[in-house]
Amino acid sequence: MSEPRYGIWIPVYGNCGVMNHPLEPRDASYSRAKSLMQLAEKCGFTTTLIAQHIINPRNQELDQLETWTAAAALAEATHSIEIIAAVKPLLFHPAVLAKMALGIDAISDGRFAINLVSAWFRPEMEKPGIDFLPHDERYRYSDEWIRVVKALWSGEKVNFHGDYFQINDLKFSPPPIAKPHPRIYVGGESEPAQELAAKEAHTFFLNGRPIEVIRETIAQVTKKTKFRAQPLGFAMSAFVIARPTDEEAEAEYQNLRAMVLAQDDRSELLKGVDSEVVMFKNMAEYPGVGSNGGTAAGLVGSYETVANRIAEFTKVGVGTFMLQFQPFATEMERFSAEIMPRVRALIAIRNSQWANAPLR
């Protein structure tokens, strides 16, 4: 069993937990994103996710970092970390996006990837007059969209004639540095999302959940991958609260949760959510701190507790942890110093036990 990869969510909305924390004012600027990314590299994190919205879904009056311009700049400002930019296919023609991605792939020397998200926030489509397709049709659109993108990344001349796109004798040069092309992550919790991931993704993004739910979901999605040449990877989002003791971590969780309840009115966000989106139906079962499952994964506790839970998640198939913190910089450094070494030691012990186990 190999050690997991760790990544961070860039706080494109301003913050990942409490929007206005006493030690962390809301800040959705590029300069903050760059500072956090550069610190993440120093702390041993190997990937990052930049979510995509053109308006802030938590409050449409607040600042929102633009994903693709930030990704290009961060590719220049960093040296080793993978940069995953989310993309909603309804916002970009696949030929335009494929060429943009090749540009960032070149700037980053092959460290760039995309996270395909088929959209859930109606206002950012409806306000600019973009047709917001029904839920299942969005996934059919995304399926054709990503096939066009991958074909254009091949370096060959593309002729593609589908229900949504008509591509004639189009070839992009130079081809990608990442081989065979930039990684493709897919997010979503519905059956069409799982089918799309099983068919087209390198890695499927899971929202944080208790381990028994994650185990069941990974098993369910893995059954859909029998025709793949390479196994599908799994990444999970989680908000981490780690302290020397479980009691201290629980106290901090209660502190953050109280601030979330006092500050964060999500009524406008929820009014803008497509009622067919499975993610928000599932997230309602796990109120807590953070987005995309947040603290539902249970990475709240002592250093030993959190390390053991991460090790358990790796056993059921999670290979990448995309993490949120608050205050972000100080808690990310704490995670690097206290949790990463403990997980490494746990996995080394497990591997040694397996290596020395008698054959049966």
Tab-separated table of C-alpha atoms in Angstrom, residues 10-267:
chain	number	residue	atom	x	y	z
A	10	ILE	CA	-7.794	26.823	-3.168
A	11	PRO	CA	-10.301	29.101	-1.308
A	12	VAL	CA	-11.834	30.536	-4.484
A	13	TYR	CA	-14.940	31.686	-2.556
A	14	GLY	CA	-12.953	33.563	0.082
A	15	ASN	CA	-12.675	30.805	2.701
A	16	CYS	CA	-13.371	27.085	2.891
A	17	GLY	CA	-15.041	27.029	6.309
A	18	VAL	CA	-16.281	30.123	8.105
A	19	MET	CA	-16.490	32.977	5.616
A	20	ASN	CA	-15.194	35.547	8.138
A	21	HIS	CA	-13.011	33.924	10.762
A	22	PRO	CA	-11.363	36.138	13.434
A	23	LEU	CA	-7.951	34.827	12.347
A	24	GLU	CA	-8.755	34.593	8.636
A	25	PRO	CA	-10.644	37.382	6.871
A	26	ARG	CA	-12.421	36.421	3.656
A	27	ASP	CA	-9.989	36.670	0.722
A	28	ALA	CA	-10.601	35.244	-2.756
A	29	SER	CA	-7.592	36.947	-4.349
A	30	TYR	CA	-5.007	35.437	-6.649
A	31	SER	CA	-2.221	36.633	-4.344
A	32	ARG	CA	-3.631	34.530	-1.525
A	33	ALA	CA	-4.016	31.523	-3.809
A	34	LYS	CA	-0.373	31.847	-4.887
A	35	SER	CA	0.839	32.175	-1.298
A	36	LEU	CA	-1.081	29.061	-0.216
A	37	MET	CA	0.116	27.049	-3.215
A	38	GLN	CA	3.748	27.935	-2.627
A	39	LEU	CA	3.409	27.050	1.059
A	40	ALA	CA	1.673	23.784	0.134
A	41	GLU	CA	4.658	22.791	-2.018
A	42	LYS	CA	7.012	23.435	0.897
A	43	CYS	CA	4.766	21.393	3.195
A	44	GLY	CA	4.801	18.318	0.977
A	45	PHE	CA	1.394	18.621	-0.666
A	46	THR	CA	1.451	17.327	-4.229
A	47	THR	CA	-1.818	18.498	-5.781
A	48	THR	CA	-4.408	21.245	-5.606
A	49	LEU	CA	-7.951	21.859	-6.847
A	50	ILE	CA	-9.253	25.179	-8.136
A	51	ALA	CA	-13.054	24.989	-8.228
A	52	GLN	CA	-14.875	26.842	-10.998
A	53	HIS	CA	-17.658	29.405	-10.706
A	54	ILE	CA	-18.051	32.691	-12.501
A	55	ILE	CA	-20.088	34.120	-9.606
A	56	ASN	CA	-19.786	33.257	-5.918
A	57	PRO	CA	-22.478	30.651	-5.145
A	58	ARG	CA	-22.404	31.345	-1.411
A	59	ASN	CA	-23.208	35.009	-1.915
A	60	GLN	CA	-23.366	36.491	-5.397
A	61	GLU	CA	-22.178	39.871	-4.085
A	62	LEU	CA	-18.851	38.449	-2.879
A	63	ASP	CA	-15.568	38.105	-4.754
A	64	GLN	CA	-14.906	34.930	-6.715
A	65	LEU	CA	-11.499	33.858	-8.046
A	66	GLU	CA	-11.501	32.999	-11.769
A	67	THR	CA	-10.174	29.497	-12.234
A	68	TRP	CA	-8.407	29.306	-15.564
A	69	THR	CA	-6.447	32.547	-15.476
A	70	ALA	CA	-5.397	31.656	-11.914
A	71	ALA	CA	-4.339	28.163	-13.020
A	72	ALA	CA	-2.091	29.573	-15.747
A	73	ALA	CA	-0.459	32.019	-13.347
A	74	LEU	CA	-0.042	29.365	-10.634
A	75	ALA	CA	1.640	27.087	-13.164
A	76	GLU	CA	4.345	29.736	-13.504
A	77	ALA	CA	4.496	30.486	-9.767
A	78	THR	CA	5.017	26.861	-8.625
A	79	HIS	CA	7.497	24.088	-9.384
A	80	SER	CA	6.235	20.626	-8.502
A	81	ILE	CA	2.587	20.610	-7.402
A	82	GLU	CA	-0.159	19.298	-9.681
A	83	ILE	CA	-2.690	21.979	-10.625
A	84	ILE	CA	-6.246	20.739	-11.199
A	85	ALA	CA	-8.609	23.297	-12.715
A	86	ALA	CA	-12.315	22.526	-12.575
A	87	VAL	CA	-14.308	23.123	-15.726
A	88	LYS	CA	-18.034	23.229	-16.453
A	89	PRO	CA	-18.465	22.158	-20.089
A	90	LEU	CA	-21.430	24.483	-20.636
A	91	LEU	CA	-19.071	27.450	-20.156
A	92	PHE	CA	-16.434	26.443	-22.752
A	93	HIS	CA	-16.499	25.038	-26.242
A	94	PRO	CA	-14.324	21.882	-26.040
A	95	ALA	CA	-11.920	23.039	-28.764
A	96	VAL	CA	-11.282	26.326	-26.950
A	97	LEU	CA	-10.836	24.596	-23.608
A	98	ALA	CA	-8.595	21.881	-25.048
A	99	LYS	CA	-6.229	24.503	-26.450
A	100	MET	CA	-6.214	26.515	-23.212
A	101	ALA	CA	-5.406	23.351	-21.269
A	102	LEU	CA	-2.515	22.573	-23.605
A	103	GLY	CA	-1.145	26.030	-22.900
A	104	ILE	CA	-1.224	25.524	-19.132
A	105	ASP	CA	0.167	22.006	-19.562
A	106	ALA	CA	3.164	23.574	-21.320
A	107	ILE	CA	3.606	26.360	-18.739
A	108	SER	CA	3.512	23.812	-15.909
A	109	ASP	CA	5.753	21.295	-17.695
A	110	GLY	CA	3.074	18.615	-17.562
A	111	ARG	CA	1.655	19.313	-14.071
A	112	PHE	CA	-1.807	20.360	-15.232
A	113	ALA	CA	-5.094	18.431	-14.968
A	114	ILE	CA	-8.800	19.157	-15.303
A	115	ASN	CA	-11.735	18.308	-13.072
A	116	LEU	CA	-14.898	17.849	-15.120
A	117	VAL	CA	-17.983	19.062	-13.244
A	118	SER	CA	-21.299	19.057	-15.068
A	119	ALA	CA	-22.720	22.134	-13.249
A	120	TRP	CA	-25.214	22.515	-10.432
A	121	PHE	CA	-25.603	26.273	-9.799
A	122	ARG	CA	-28.332	27.611	-12.067
A	123	PRO	CA	-27.740	31.399	-11.721
A	124	GLU	CA	-24.249	31.326	-13.239
A	125	MET	CA	-25.715	29.795	-16.389
A	126	GLU	CA	-29.063	31.546	-16.501
A	127	LYS	CA	-27.851	35.092	-15.779
A	128	PRO	CA	-25.471	35.205	-18.775
A	129	GLY	CA	-28.096	33.451	-20.916
A	130	ILE	CA	-26.424	30.024	-21.183
A	131	ASP	CA	-28.882	27.181	-21.701
A	132	PHE	CA	-28.929	25.117	-18.489
A	133	LEU	CA	-29.628	21.603	-19.703
A	134	PRO	CA	-31.559	19.075	-17.591
A	135	HIS	CA	-29.427	16.996	-15.221
A	136	ASP	CA	-28.993	13.787	-17.197
A	137	GLU	CA	-28.575	15.660	-20.477
A	138	ARG	CA	-25.738	17.675	-18.931
A	139	TYR	CA	-23.886	14.404	-18.454
A	140	ARG	CA	-24.568	13.323	-22.035
A	141	TYR	CA	-23.216	16.713	-23.114
A	142	SER	CA	-20.180	16.287	-20.833
A	143	ASP	CA	-19.518	12.812	-22.231
A	144	GLU	CA	-19.350	14.122	-25.803
A	145	TRP	CA	-17.455	17.232	-24.675
A	146	ILE	CA	-14.653	15.299	-22.983
A	147	ARG	CA	-14.324	12.923	-25.939
A	148	VAL	CA	-13.729	15.936	-28.163
A	149	VAL	CA	-11.155	17.342	-25.737
A	150	LYS	CA	-9.264	14.054	-25.485
A	151	ALA	CA	-9.278	13.634	-29.250
A	152	LEU	CA	-7.822	17.117	-29.721
A	153	TRP	CA	-5.149	16.359	-27.100
A	154	SER	CA	-4.036	13.355	-29.154
A	155	GLY	CA	-1.982	15.498	-31.539
A	156	GLU	CA	-3.842	13.996	-34.494
A	157	LYS	CA	-6.246	15.630	-36.923
A	158	VAL	CA	-9.762	15.333	-35.515
A	159	ASN	CA	-13.058	14.859	-37.300
A	160	PHE	CA	-15.885	14.452	-34.824
A	161	HIS	CA	-19.602	14.520	-35.557
A	162	GLY	CA	-21.866	14.162	-32.545
A	163	ASP	CA	-25.136	15.439	-31.150
A	164	TYR	CA	-23.579	18.619	-29.743
A	165	PHE	CA	-20.277	19.203	-31.548
A	166	GLN	CA	-19.055	19.098	-35.123
A	167	ILE	CA	-15.254	19.152	-35.492
A	168	ASN	CA	-13.720	19.170	-38.959
A	169	ASP	CA	-10.025	18.583	-39.773
A	170	LEU	CA	-8.791	20.240	-36.566
A	171	LYS	CA	-5.334	19.554	-35.195
A	172	PHE	CA	-3.532	21.235	-32.292
A	173	SER	CA	0.222	21.654	-32.032
A	174	PRO	CA	2.225	21.195	-29.960
A	175	PRO	CA	0.792	18.060	-28.296
A	176	PRO	CA	0.642	17.817	-24.501
A	177	ILE	CA	3.703	17.331	-22.329
A	178	ALA	CA	1.717	15.138	-19.899
A	179	LYS	CA	1.407	11.669	-21.420
A	180	PRO	CA	-0.818	10.503	-22.889
A	181	HIS	CA	-2.582	13.771	-21.992
A	182	PRO	CA	-3.420	15.839	-18.883
A	183	ARG	CA	-5.181	13.852	-16.173
A	184	ILE	CA	-8.954	13.997	-16.081
A	185	TYR	CA	-10.763	14.041	-12.767
A	186	VAL	CA	-14.553	13.726	-12.678
A	187	GLY	CA	-16.791	14.869	-9.832
A	188	GLY	CA	-20.451	14.151	-9.101
A	189	GLU	CA	-22.550	11.709	-7.115
A	190	SER	CA	-25.331	10.656	-9.452
A	191	GLU	CA	-25.439	7.487	-11.529
A	192	PRO	CA	-24.569	9.418	-14.741
A	193	ALA	CA	-21.572	10.972	-12.958
A	194	GLN	CA	-20.309	7.557	-11.902
A	195	GLU	CA	-20.776	6.190	-15.419
A	196	LEU	CA	-18.874	9.124	-16.910
A	197	ALA	CA	-16.027	8.712	-14.439
A	198	ALA	CA	-15.794	4.983	-15.076
A	199	LYS	CA	-15.598	5.631	-18.800
A	200	GLU	CA	-13.411	8.730	-19.150
A	201	ALA	CA	-11.670	9.704	-15.884
A	202	HIS	CA	-8.238	9.043	-14.452
A	203	THR	CA	-9.635	9.730	-10.955
A	204	PHE	CA	-13.144	10.016	-9.497
A	205	PHE	CA	-13.658	12.741	-6.888
A	206	LEU	CA	-15.717	11.752	-3.852
A	207	ASN	CA	-17.240	14.201	-1.419
A	208	GLY	CA	-16.247	13.445	2.162
A	209	ARG	CA	-18.392	10.842	3.912
A	210	PRO	CA	-18.040	8.299	6.733
A	211	ILE	CA	-15.743	5.474	5.733
A	212	GLU	CA	-18.506	2.879	5.341
A	213	VAL	CA	-20.245	5.110	2.757
A	214	ILE	CA	-16.976	5.725	0.905
A	215	ARG	CA	-16.204	1.989	0.875
A	216	GLU	CA	-19.621	1.228	-0.614
A	217	THR	CA	-19.351	3.983	-3.231
A	218	ILE	CA	-15.881	2.901	-4.355
A	219	ALA	CA	-17.082	-0.690	-4.698
A	220	GLN	CA	-20.120	0.468	-6.663
A	221	VAL	CA	-18.115	2.615	-9.079
A	222	THR	CA	-15.360	0.002	-9.473
A	223	LYS	CA	-17.945	-2.468	-10.801
A	224	LYS	CA	-18.516	-0.082	-13.702
A	225	THR	CA	-14.839	-0.118	-14.745
A	226	LYS	CA	-14.452	-3.686	-16.014
A	227	PHE	CA	-13.702	-2.559	-19.576
A	228	ARG	CA	-10.963	-0.086	-18.595
A	229	ALA	CA	-7.322	-0.719	-19.450
A	230	GLN	CA	-6.137	1.114	-16.308
A	231	PRO	CA	-7.757	1.097	-12.839
A	232	LEU	CA	-9.764	4.150	-11.820
A	233	GLY	CA	-8.288	6.184	-8.972
A	234	PHE	CA	-10.303	7.758	-6.168
A	235	ALA	CA	-9.856	11.106	-4.443
A	236	MET	CA	-11.828	12.391	-1.463
A	237	SER	CA	-12.514	15.872	-0.148
A	238	ALA	CA	-12.324	16.568	3.592
A	239	PHE	CA	-12.038	19.399	6.099
A	240	VAL	CA	-9.371	18.637	8.726
A	241	ILE	CA	-9.360	19.673	12.377
A	242	ALA	CA	-6.371	18.087	14.126
A	243	ARG	CA	-5.182	18.822	17.653
A	244	PRO	CA	-3.020	17.084	20.288
A	245	THR	CA	-6.148	15.530	21.841
A	246	ASP	CA	-9.591	14.486	20.634
A	247	GLU	CA	-11.149	16.862	23.157
A	248	GLU	CA	-9.263	19.871	21.794
A	249	ALA	CA	-10.241	18.977	18.231
A	250	GLU	CA	-13.885	18.586	19.190
A	251	ALA	CA	-13.841	21.960	20.936
A	252	GLU	CA	-12.440	23.601	17.802
A	253	TYR	CA	-15.036	21.844	15.664
A	254	GLN	CA	-17.811	23.200	17.884
A	255	ASN	CA	-16.249	26.664	17.697
A	256	LEU	CA	-16.131	26.614	13.892
A	257	ARG	CA	-19.589	25.082	13.629
A	258	ALA	CA	-21.066	27.826	15.803
A	259	MET	CA	-19.487	30.488	13.593
A	260	VAL	CA	-20.793	28.775	10.460
A	261	LEU	CA	-24.317	28.747	11.853
A	262	ALA	CA	-24.079	32.381	12.942
A	263	GLN	CA	-22.585	33.761	9.714
A	264	ASP	CA	-23.293	31.640	6.704
A	265	ASP	CA	-26.766	32.137	5.279
A	266	ARG	CA	-26.917	29.597	2.449
A	267	SER	CA	-30.490	30.310	1.424
